[in-house]
Amino acid sequence: MIRSGLVLRLAAQNPHLYERDCEKVVSAILDRISDALAAGDRVEIRGFGSFTVKEQRARQGRNPRNGVPVAVPAKTTLAFKAGKEMRGRVNPKARATTP
């Protein structure tokens, strides 16, 4: 699902709201999540999952074409860990076999 699909689905489920209002709500939520991650904070949405910012240290890699060593600089990456409820919804068979 893409952002516009999310807005359309939200508007369909809430006929008392205009589509432009749903777009503002979705934008506000996603902007706040983005701002928090940019500040280095952890974002947790219960039942869905958590987003964290991780630092990857600089390392020595290699060019796969010719094998020449290449310096890979340190960088910041985004990590997502699905919540328990989301894992159960995505993989229902594993949830049924787990005690």
mmCIF file of N, CA, C and O in Angstrom:
data_model
loop_
_atom_site.group_PDB
_atom_site.id
_atom_site.type_symbol
_atom_site.label_atom_id
_atom_site.label_comp_id
_atom_site.label_asym_id
_atom_site.label_seq_id
_atom_site.Cartn_x
_atom_site.Cartn_y
_atom_site.Cartn_z
ATOM 1 N N MET A 1 0.850 -1.171 0.000
ATOM 2 C CA MET A 1 0.000 0.000 0.000
ATOM 3 C C MET A 1 0.897 1.236 0.000
ATOM 4 O O MET A 1 1.893 1.279 0.711
ATOM 5 N N ILE A 2 0.505 2.201 -0.786
ATOM 6 C CA ILE A 2 1.250 3.450 -0.833
ATOM 7 C C ILE A 2 0.470 4.532 -0.088
ATOM 8 O O ILE A 2 -0.686 4.324 0.298
ATOM 9 N N ARG A 3 1.111 5.656 0.109
ATOM 10 C CA ARG A 3 0.537 6.732 0.906
ATOM 11 C C ARG A 3 -0.857 7.141 0.409
ATOM 12 O O ARG A 3 -1.787 7.291 1.201
ATOM 13 N N SER A 4 -1.005 7.323 -0.891
ATOM 14 C CA SER A 4 -2.300 7.751 -1.427
ATOM 15 C C SER A 4 -3.374 6.681 -1.193
ATOM 16 O O SER A 4 -4.535 7.003 -0.925
ATOM 17 N N GLY A 5 -2.987 5.413 -1.264
ATOM 18 C CA GLY A 5 -3.923 4.334 -0.975
ATOM 19 C C GLY A 5 -4.360 4.343 0.478
ATOM 20 O O GLY A 5 -5.523 4.069 0.794
ATOM 21 N N LEU A 6 -3.425 4.655 1.365
ATOM 22 C CA LEU A 6 -3.740 4.749 2.782
ATOM 23 C C LEU A 6 -4.734 5.880 3.030
ATOM 24 O O LEU A 6 -5.701 5.719 3.775
ATOM 25 N N VAL A 7 -4.516 7.016 2.379
ATOM 26 C CA VAL A 7 -5.423 8.160 2.527
ATOM 27 C C VAL A 7 -6.815 7.797 2.011
ATOM 28 O O VAL A 7 -7.821 8.086 2.671
ATOM 29 N N LEU A 8 -6.884 7.151 0.856
ATOM 30 C CA LEU A 8 -8.176 6.770 0.294
ATOM 31 C C LEU A 8 -8.915 5.776 1.185
ATOM 32 O O LEU A 8 -10.129 5.866 1.385
ATOM 33 N N ARG A 9 -8.187 4.820 1.736
ATOM 34 C CA ARG A 9 -8.814 3.829 2.619
ATOM 35 C C ARG A 9 -9.313 4.482 3.907
ATOM 36 O O ARG A 9 -10.406 4.179 4.394
ATOM 37 N N LEU A 10 -8.526 5.403 4.442
ATOM 38 C CA LEU A 10 -8.923 6.119 5.650
ATOM 39 C C LEU A 10 -10.169 6.962 5.389
ATOM 40 O O LEU A 10 -11.091 7.000 6.206
ATOM 41 N N ALA A 11 -10.235 7.610 4.225
ATOM 42 C CA ALA A 11 -11.404 8.421 3.858
ATOM 43 C C ALA A 11 -12.633 7.531 3.654
ATOM 44 O O ALA A 11 -13.756 7.916 4.029
ATOM 45 N N ALA A 12 -12.446 6.357 3.082
ATOM 46 C CA ALA A 12 -13.568 5.443 2.860
ATOM 47 C C ALA A 12 -14.123 4.908 4.186
ATOM 48 O O ALA A 12 -15.336 4.720 4.330
ATOM 49 N N GLN A 13 -13.252 4.682 5.150
ATOM 50 C CA GLN A 13 -13.692 4.164 6.447
ATOM 51 C C GLN A 13 -14.306 5.244 7.329
ATOM 52 O O GLN A 13 -14.971 4.935 8.316
ATOM 53 N N ASN A 14 -14.028 6.501 6.985
ATOM 54 C CA ASN A 14 -14.544 7.627 7.759
ATOM 55 C C ASN A 14 -15.246 8.604 6.827
ATOM 56 O O ASN A 14 -14.702 9.652 6.485
ATOM 57 N N PRO A 15 -16.480 8.284 6.409
ATOM 58 C CA PRO A 15 -17.167 9.121 5.423
ATOM 59 C C PRO A 15 -17.477 10.534 5.919
ATOM 60 O O PRO A 15 -17.727 11.420 5.113
ATOM 61 N N HIS A 16 -17.411 10.762 7.225
ATOM 62 C CA HIS A 16 -17.657 12.094 7.763
ATOM 63 C C HIS A 16 -16.439 13.013 7.610
ATOM 64 O O HIS A 16 -16.534 14.203 7.873
ATOM 65 N N LEU A 17 -15.305 12.463 7.173
ATOM 66 C CA LEU A 17 -14.082 13.261 6.957
ATOM 67 C C LEU A 17 -13.848 13.475 5.472
ATOM 68 O O LEU A 17 -14.094 12.587 4.654
ATOM 69 N N TYR A 18 -13.362 14.658 5.146
ATOM 70 C CA TYR A 18 -12.971 14.923 3.764
ATOM 71 C C TYR A 18 -11.645 14.237 3.473
ATOM 72 O O TYR A 18 -10.830 14.020 4.373
ATOM 73 N N GLU A 19 -11.418 13.931 2.200
ATOM 74 C CA GLU A 19 -10.166 13.280 1.810
ATOM 75 C C GLU A 19 -8.962 14.160 2.135
ATOM 76 O O GLU A 19 -7.926 13.672 2.560
ATOM 77 N N ARG A 20 -9.102 15.474 1.963
ATOM 78 C CA ARG A 20 -7.984 16.386 2.257
ATOM 79 C C ARG A 20 -7.648 16.378 3.749
ATOM 80 O O ARG A 20 -6.491 16.528 4.131
ATOM 81 N N ASP A 21 -8.660 16.176 4.604
ATOM 82 C CA ASP A 21 -8.403 16.082 6.040
ATOM 83 C C ASP A 21 -7.668 14.789 6.372
ATOM 84 O O ASP A 21 -6.778 14.771 7.232
ATOM 85 N N CYS A 22 -8.041 13.715 5.698
ATOM 86 C CA CYS A 22 -7.349 12.432 5.901
ATOM 87 C C CYS A 22 -5.894 12.552 5.456
ATOM 88 O O CYS A 22 -5.000 12.002 6.101
ATOM 89 N N GLU A 23 -5.653 13.260 4.362
ATOM 90 C CA GLU A 23 -4.282 13.486 3.888
ATOM 91 C C GLU A 23 -3.476 14.259 4.932
ATOM 92 O O GLU A 23 -2.314 13.939 5.189
ATOM 93 N N LYS A 24 -4.096 15.246 5.566
ATOM 94 C CA LYS A 24 -3.404 16.017 6.608
ATOM 95 C C LYS A 24 -3.069 15.149 7.815
ATOM 96 O O LYS A 24 -2.002 15.279 8.404
ATOM 97 N N VAL A 25 -3.988 14.257 8.178
ATOM 98 C CA VAL A 25 -3.767 13.367 9.319
ATOM 99 C C VAL A 25 -2.599 12.420 9.029
ATOM 100 O O VAL A 25 -1.689 12.272 9.849
ATOM 101 N N VAL A 26 -2.632 11.799 7.863
ATOM 102 C CA VAL A 26 -1.560 10.870 7.486
ATOM 103 C C VAL A 26 -0.220 11.609 7.420
ATOM 104 O O VAL A 26 0.792 11.130 7.938
ATOM 105 N N SER A 27 -0.208 12.785 6.825
ATOM 106 C CA SER A 27 1.023 13.569 6.723
ATOM 107 C C SER A 27 1.544 13.957 8.096
ATOM 108 O O SER A 27 2.750 13.895 8.349
ATOM 109 N N ALA A 28 0.655 14.362 8.990
ATOM 110 C CA ALA A 28 1.064 14.760 10.333
ATOM 111 C C ALA A 28 1.700 13.592 11.081
ATOM 112 O O ALA A 28 2.738 13.752 11.738
ATOM 113 N N ILE A 29 1.094 12.419 10.981
ATOM 114 C CA ILE A 29 1.632 11.248 11.672
ATOM 115 C C ILE A 29 2.995 10.864 11.105
ATOM 116 O O ILE A 29 3.959 10.655 11.850
ATOM 117 N N LEU A 30 3.086 10.770 9.789
ATOM 118 C CA LEU A 30 4.348 10.369 9.171
ATOM 119 C C LEU A 30 5.446 11.421 9.379
ATOM 120 O O LEU A 30 6.612 11.074 9.579
ATOM 121 N N ASP A 31 5.074 12.697 9.356
ATOM 122 C CA ASP A 31 6.056 13.754 9.605
ATOM 123 C C ASP A 31 6.587 13.684 11.029
ATOM 124 O O ASP A 31 7.783 13.858 11.264
ATOM 125 N N ARG A 32 5.718 13.414 11.980
ATOM 126 C CA ARG A 32 6.148 13.320 13.378
ATOM 127 C C ARG A 32 7.072 12.120 13.589
ATOM 128 O O ARG A 32 8.061 12.208 14.302
ATOM 129 N N ILE A 33 6.746 10.999 12.954
ATOM 130 C CA ILE A 33 7.620 9.823 13.040
ATOM 131 C C ILE A 33 8.979 10.139 12.418
ATOM 132 O O ILE A 33 10.023 9.829 12.991
ATOM 133 N N SER A 34 8.967 10.788 11.257
ATOM 134 C CA SER A 34 10.221 11.151 10.584
ATOM 135 C C SER A 34 11.055 12.106 11.424
ATOM 136 O O SER A 34 12.276 11.950 11.526
ATOM 137 N N ASP A 35 10.403 13.094 12.032
ATOM 138 C CA ASP A 35 11.122 14.056 12.876
ATOM 139 C C ASP A 35 11.766 13.363 14.075
ATOM 140 O O ASP A 35 12.908 13.653 14.441
ATOM 141 N N ALA A 36 11.032 12.448 14.686
ATOM 142 C CA ALA A 36 11.566 11.737 15.851
ATOM 143 C C ALA A 36 12.768 10.887 15.461
ATOM 144 O O ALA A 36 13.782 10.857 16.169
ATOM 145 N N LEU A 37 12.687 10.196 14.325
ATOM 146 C CA LEU A 37 13.804 9.369 13.884
ATOM 147 C C LEU A 37 15.008 10.217 13.500
ATOM 148 O O LEU A 37 16.150 9.854 13.781
ATOM 149 N N ALA A 38 14.765 11.364 12.874
ATOM 150 C CA ALA A 38 15.860 12.259 12.510
ATOM 151 C C ALA A 38 16.566 12.794 13.750
ATOM 152 O O ALA A 38 17.773 13.048 13.719
ATOM 153 N N ALA A 39 15.830 12.927 14.853
ATOM 154 C CA ALA A 39 16.415 13.386 16.109
ATOM 155 C C ALA A 39 17.114 12.247 16.859
ATOM 156 O O ALA A 39 17.714 12.472 17.907
ATOM 157 N N GLY A 40 17.022 11.026 16.330
ATOM 158 C CA GLY A 40 17.684 9.888 16.962
ATOM 159 C C GLY A 40 16.821 9.157 17.968
ATOM 160 O O GLY A 40 17.309 8.282 18.685
ATOM 161 N N ASP A 41 15.541 9.492 18.043
ATOM 162 C CA ASP A 41 14.633 8.843 18.992
ATOM 163 C C ASP A 41 14.129 7.511 18.445
ATOM 164 O O ASP A 41 14.191 7.256 17.254
ATOM 165 N N ARG A 42 13.602 6.707 19.340
ATOM 166 C CA ARG A 42 12.983 5.433 18.983
ATOM 167 C C ARG A 42 11.485 5.663 18.884
ATOM 168 O O ARG A 42 10.903 6.351 19.727
ATOM 169 N N VAL A 43 10.852 5.088 17.864
ATOM 170 C CA VAL A 43 9.405 5.227 17.689
ATOM 171 C C VAL A 43 8.790 3.837 17.803
ATOM 172 O O VAL A 43 9.170 2.928 17.074
ATOM 173 N N GLU A 44 7.845 3.706 18.738
ATOM 174 C CA GLU A 44 7.183 2.419 18.940
ATOM 175 C C GLU A 44 5.688 2.594 18.777
ATOM 176 O O GLU A 44 5.082 3.464 19.399
ATOM 177 N N ILE A 45 5.097 1.756 17.935
ATOM 178 C CA ILE A 45 3.657 1.739 17.746
ATOM 179 C C ILE A 45 3.203 0.364 18.221
ATOM 180 O O ILE A 45 3.489 -0.647 17.567
ATOM 181 N N ARG A 46 2.550 0.330 19.370
ATOM 182 C CA ARG A 46 2.158 -0.943 19.988
ATOM 183 C C ARG A 46 1.344 -1.790 19.033
ATOM 184 O O ARG A 46 0.444 -1.307 18.363
ATOM 185 N N GLY A 47 1.676 -3.062 18.943
ATOM 186 C CA GLY A 47 0.974 -3.992 18.073
ATOM 187 C C GLY A 47 1.475 -3.965 16.641
ATOM 188 O O GLY A 47 1.202 -4.867 15.867
ATOM 189 N N PHE A 48 2.200 -2.921 16.261
ATOM 190 C CA PHE A 48 2.706 -2.802 14.895
ATOM 191 C C PHE A 48 4.204 -3.070 14.854
ATOM 192 O O PHE A 48 4.654 -3.969 14.165
ATOM 193 N N GLY A 49 4.973 -2.291 15.603
ATOM 194 C CA GLY A 49 6.414 -2.487 15.623
ATOM 195 C C GLY A 49 7.137 -1.242 16.096
ATOM 196 O O GLY A 49 6.528 -0.254 16.492
ATOM 197 N N SER A 50 8.465 -1.300 16.020
ATOM 198 C CA SER A 50 9.265 -0.162 16.464
ATOM 199 C C SER A 50 10.330 0.168 15.421
ATOM 200 O O SER A 50 10.874 -0.714 14.759
ATOM 201 N N PHE A 51 10.578 1.452 15.289
ATOM 202 C CA PHE A 51 11.607 1.971 14.409
ATOM 203 C C PHE A 51 12.734 2.499 15.273
ATOM 204 O O PHE A 51 12.484 3.213 16.251
ATOM 205 N N THR A 52 13.959 2.151 14.936
ATOM 206 C CA THR A 52 15.114 2.677 15.649
ATOM 207 C C THR A 52 16.163 3.124 14.645
ATOM 208 O O THR A 52 16.197 2.653 13.504
ATOM 209 N N VAL A 53 17.009 4.037 15.095
ATOM 210 C CA VAL A 53 18.099 4.534 14.278
ATOM 211 C C VAL A 53 19.373 3.869 14.797
ATOM 212 O O VAL A 53 19.638 3.875 16.001
ATOM 213 N N LYS A 54 20.127 3.275 13.896
ATOM 214 C CA LYS A 54 21.363 2.595 14.284
ATOM 215 C C LYS A 54 22.545 3.200 13.535
ATOM 216 O O LYS A 54 22.419 3.604 12.381
ATOM 217 N N GLU A 55 23.668 3.225 14.206
ATOM 218 C CA GLU A 55 24.903 3.720 13.606
ATOM 219 C C GLU A 55 25.717 2.534 13.104
ATOM 220 O O GLU A 55 25.952 1.584 13.844
ATOM 221 N N GLN A 56 26.108 2.571 11.845
ATOM 222 C CA GLN A 56 27.004 1.555 11.309
ATOM 223 C C GLN A 56 28.397 2.154 11.254
ATOM 224 O O GLN A 56 28.585 3.250 10.730
ATOM 225 N N ARG A 57 29.346 1.445 11.786
ATOM 226 C CA ARG A 57 30.709 1.968 11.812
ATOM 227 C C ARG A 57 31.351 1.866 10.435
ATOM 228 O O ARG A 57 30.892 1.112 9.568
ATOM 229 N N ALA A 58 32.406 2.635 10.262
ATOM 230 C CA ALA A 58 33.151 2.579 9.003
ATOM 231 C C ALA A 58 33.817 1.212 8.895
ATOM 232 O O ALA A 58 34.169 0.585 9.901
ATOM 233 N N ARG A 59 33.956 0.743 7.664
ATOM 234 C CA ARG A 59 34.552 -0.579 7.477
ATOM 235 C C ARG A 59 35.273 -0.638 6.147
ATOM 236 O O ARG A 59 35.151 0.260 5.323
ATOM 237 N N GLN A 60 35.990 -1.701 5.971
ATOM 238 C CA GLN A 60 36.711 -1.933 4.729
ATOM 239 C C GLN A 60 35.908 -2.933 3.896
ATOM 240 O O GLN A 60 35.659 -4.049 4.319
ATOM 241 N N GLY A 61 35.466 -2.508 2.721
ATOM 242 C CA GLY A 61 34.732 -3.390 1.826
ATOM 243 C C GLY A 61 35.601 -3.710 0.616
ATOM 244 O O GLY A 61 36.793 -3.419 0.605
ATOM 245 N N ARG A 62 34.975 -4.272 -0.414
ATOM 246 C CA ARG A 62 35.738 -4.512 -1.634
ATOM 247 C C ARG A 62 34.817 -4.347 -2.835
ATOM 248 O O ARG A 62 33.615 -4.595 -2.767
ATOM 249 N N ASN A 63 35.393 -3.919 -3.922
ATOM 250 C CA ASN A 63 34.665 -3.767 -5.170
ATOM 251 C C ASN A 63 34.437 -5.171 -5.726
ATOM 252 O O ASN A 63 35.392 -5.895 -6.007
ATOM 253 N N PRO A 64 33.182 -5.587 -5.931
ATOM 254 C CA PRO A 64 32.926 -6.953 -6.392
ATOM 255 C C PRO A 64 33.405 -7.209 -7.822
ATOM 256 O O PRO A 64 33.638 -8.354 -8.199
ATOM 257 N N ARG A 65 33.565 -6.158 -8.598
ATOM 258 C CA ARG A 65 34.013 -6.322 -9.981
ATOM 259 C C ARG A 65 35.473 -6.710 -10.093
ATOM 260 O O ARG A 65 35.839 -7.585 -10.865
ATOM 261 N N ASN A 66 36.307 -6.006 -9.319
ATOM 262 C CA ASN A 66 37.740 -6.248 -9.466
ATOM 263 C C ASN A 66 38.435 -6.632 -8.164
ATOM 264 O O ASN A 66 39.643 -6.848 -8.155
ATOM 265 N N GLY A 67 37.700 -6.697 -7.061
ATOM 266 C CA GLY A 67 38.289 -7.132 -5.804
ATOM 267 C C GLY A 67 39.131 -6.090 -5.088
ATOM 268 O O GLY A 67 39.750 -6.387 -4.074
ATOM 269 N N VAL A 68 39.181 -4.859 -5.592
ATOM 270 C CA VAL A 68 39.979 -3.797 -4.978
ATOM 271 C C VAL A 68 39.319 -3.367 -3.660
ATOM 272 O O VAL A 68 38.106 -3.130 -3.617
ATOM 273 N N PRO A 69 40.090 -3.258 -2.575
ATOM 274 C CA PRO A 69 39.529 -2.798 -1.299
ATOM 275 C C PRO A 69 38.991 -1.365 -1.415
ATOM 276 O O PRO A 69 39.587 -0.523 -2.077
ATOM 277 N N VAL A 70 37.848 -1.140 -0.758
ATOM 278 C CA VAL A 70 37.205 0.163 -0.784
ATOM 279 C C VAL A 70 36.837 0.542 0.647
ATOM 280 O O VAL A 70 36.312 -0.295 1.389
ATOM 281 N N ALA A 71 37.088 1.791 1.018
ATOM 282 C CA ALA A 71 36.704 2.268 2.348
ATOM 283 C C ALA A 71 35.219 2.626 2.324
ATOM 284 O O ALA A 71 34.783 3.442 1.521
ATOM 285 N N VAL A 72 34.450 2.016 3.201
ATOM 286 C CA VAL A 72 33.022 2.306 3.315
ATOM 287 C C VAL A 72 32.847 3.191 4.552
ATOM 288 O O VAL A 72 33.182 2.772 5.659
ATOM 289 N N PRO A 73 32.343 4.414 4.371
ATOM 290 C CA PRO A 73 32.230 5.336 5.518
ATOM 291 C C PRO A 73 31.133 4.925 6.494
ATOM 292 O O PRO A 73 30.219 4.160 6.151
ATOM 293 N N ALA A 74 31.212 5.459 7.705
ATOM 294 C CA ALA A 74 30.170 5.219 8.707
ATOM 295 C C ALA A 74 28.879 5.868 8.233
ATOM 296 O O ALA A 74 28.895 6.871 7.516
ATOM 297 N N LYS A 75 27.757 5.255 8.608
ATOM 298 C CA LYS A 75 26.476 5.826 8.225
ATOM 299 C C LYS A 75 25.411 5.455 9.243
ATOM 300 O O LYS A 75 25.587 4.567 10.067
ATOM 301 N N THR A 76 24.294 6.173 9.159
ATOM 302 C CA THR A 76 23.151 5.935 10.025
ATOM 303 C C THR A 76 22.104 5.178 9.221
ATOM 304 O O THR A 76 21.809 5.541 8.089
ATOM 305 N N THR A 77 21.550 4.128 9.806
ATOM 306 C CA THR A 77 20.529 3.341 9.115
ATOM 307 C C THR A 77 19.267 3.262 9.973
ATOM 308 O O THR A 77 19.298 3.488 11.184
ATOM 309 N N LEU A 78 18.194 2.934 9.324
ATOM 310 C CA LEU A 78 16.912 2.789 9.986
ATOM 311 C C LEU A 78 16.599 1.303 10.121
ATOM 312 O O LEU A 78 16.756 0.549 9.163
ATOM 313 N N ALA A 79 16.173 0.897 11.299
ATOM 314 C CA ALA A 79 15.822 -0.503 11.535
ATOM 315 C C ALA A 79 14.372 -0.578 12.002
ATOM 316 O O ALA A 79 13.902 0.284 12.744
ATOM 317 N N PHE A 80 13.660 -1.610 11.545
ATOM 318 C CA PHE A 80 12.283 -1.839 11.956
ATOM 319 C C PHE A 80 12.181 -3.232 12.534
ATOM 320 O O PHE A 80 12.687 -4.196 11.958
ATOM 321 N N LYS A 81 11.524 -3.338 13.672
ATOM 322 C CA LYS A 81 11.274 -4.644 14.276
ATOM 323 C C LYS A 81 9.769 -4.774 14.467
ATOM 324 O O LYS A 81 9.145 -3.952 15.145
ATOM 325 N N ALA A 82 9.189 -5.767 13.826
ATOM 326 C CA ALA A 82 7.748 -5.978 13.906
ATOM 327 C C ALA A 82 7.341 -6.369 15.318
ATOM 328 O O ALA A 82 8.042 -7.107 16.006
ATOM 329 N N GLY A 83 6.192 -5.882 15.738
ATOM 330 C CA GLY A 83 5.643 -6.215 17.044
ATOM 331 C C GLY A 83 5.046 -7.613 17.042
ATOM 332 O O GLY A 83 4.833 -8.239 15.997
ATOM 333 N N LYS A 84 4.749 -8.102 18.226
ATOM 334 C CA LYS A 84 4.233 -9.459 18.375
ATOM 335 C C LYS A 84 2.921 -9.653 17.612
ATOM 336 O O LYS A 84 2.739 -10.653 16.917
ATOM 337 N N GLU A 85 2.015 -8.692 17.712
ATOM 338 C CA GLU A 85 0.728 -8.807 17.030
ATOM 339 C C GLU A 85 0.919 -8.805 15.510
ATOM 340 O O GLU A 85 0.277 -9.576 14.799
ATOM 341 N N MET A 86 1.811 -7.968 15.009
ATOM 342 C CA MET A 86 2.051 -7.896 13.564
ATOM 343 C C MET A 86 2.688 -9.193 13.066
ATOM 344 O O MET A 86 2.309 -9.709 12.015
ATOM 345 N N ARG A 87 3.631 -9.731 13.807
ATOM 346 C CA ARG A 87 4.246 -11.008 13.412
ATOM 347 C C ARG A 87 3.196 -12.102 13.345
ATOM 348 O O ARG A 87 3.202 -12.945 12.441
ATOM 349 N N GLY A 88 2.252 -12.102 14.295
ATOM 350 C CA GLY A 88 1.184 -13.101 14.304
ATOM 351 C C GLY A 88 0.232 -12.951 13.127
ATOM 352 O O GLY A 88 -0.244 -13.937 12.576
ATOM 353 N N ARG A 89 -0.023 -11.719 12.722
ATOM 354 C CA ARG A 89 -0.922 -11.490 11.583
ATOM 355 C C ARG A 89 -0.266 -11.855 10.267
ATOM 356 O O ARG A 89 -0.915 -12.345 9.354
ATOM 357 N N VAL A 90 1.036 -11.617 10.168
ATOM 358 C CA VAL A 90 1.761 -11.910 8.931
ATOM 359 C C VAL A 90 2.032 -13.403 8.790
ATOM 360 O O VAL A 90 2.005 -13.946 7.696
ATOM 361 N N ASN A 91 2.272 -14.079 9.904
ATOM 362 C CA ASN A 91 2.611 -15.492 9.883
ATOM 363 C C ASN A 91 1.698 -16.249 10.852
ATOM 364 O O ASN A 91 2.135 -16.680 11.915
ATOM 365 N N PRO A 92 0.427 -16.452 10.501
ATOM 366 C CA PRO A 92 -0.522 -17.062 11.448
ATOM 367 C C PRO A 92 -0.221 -18.511 11.792
ATOM 368 O O PRO A 92 -0.536 -18.972 12.876
ATOM 369 N N LYS A 93 0.398 -19.284 10.892
ATOM 370 C CA LYS A 93 0.695 -20.684 11.186
ATOM 371 C C LYS A 93 1.721 -20.810 12.293
ATOM 372 O O LYS A 93 1.626 -21.686 13.150
ATOM 373 N N ALA A 94 2.725 -19.955 12.311
ATOM 374 C CA ALA A 94 3.742 -19.995 13.361
ATOM 375 C C ALA A 94 3.131 -19.649 14.696
ATOM 376 O O ALA A 94 3.512 -20.191 15.724
ATOM 377 N N ARG A 95 2.166 -18.744 14.698
ATOM 378 C CA ARG A 95 1.508 -18.350 15.938
ATOM 379 C C ARG A 95 0.673 -19.491 16.493
ATOM 380 O O ARG A 95 0.601 -19.703 17.706
ATOM 381 N N ALA A 96 0.050 -20.287 15.620
ATOM 382 C CA ALA A 96 -0.794 -21.385 16.068
ATOM 383 C C ALA A 96 0.030 -22.506 16.694
ATOM 384 O O ALA A 96 -0.425 -23.182 17.604
ATOM 385 N N THR A 97 1.254 -22.718 16.229
ATOM 386 C CA THR A 97 2.084 -23.798 16.761
ATOM 387 C C THR A 97 2.865 -23.377 17.991
ATOM 388 O O THR A 97 3.339 -24.217 18.731
ATOM 389 N N THR A 98 3.000 -22.077 18.229
ATOM 390 C CA THR A 98 3.738 -21.584 19.384
ATOM 391 C C THR A 98 2.845 -21.623 20.617
ATOM 392 O O THR A 98 1.715 -21.176 20.566
ATOM 393 N N PRO A 99 3.354 -22.174 21.747
ATOM 394 C CA PRO A 99 2.513 -22.256 22.956
ATOM 395 C C PRO A 99 2.268 -20.907 23.579
ATOM 396 O O PRO A 99 2.872 -19.977 23.472
#
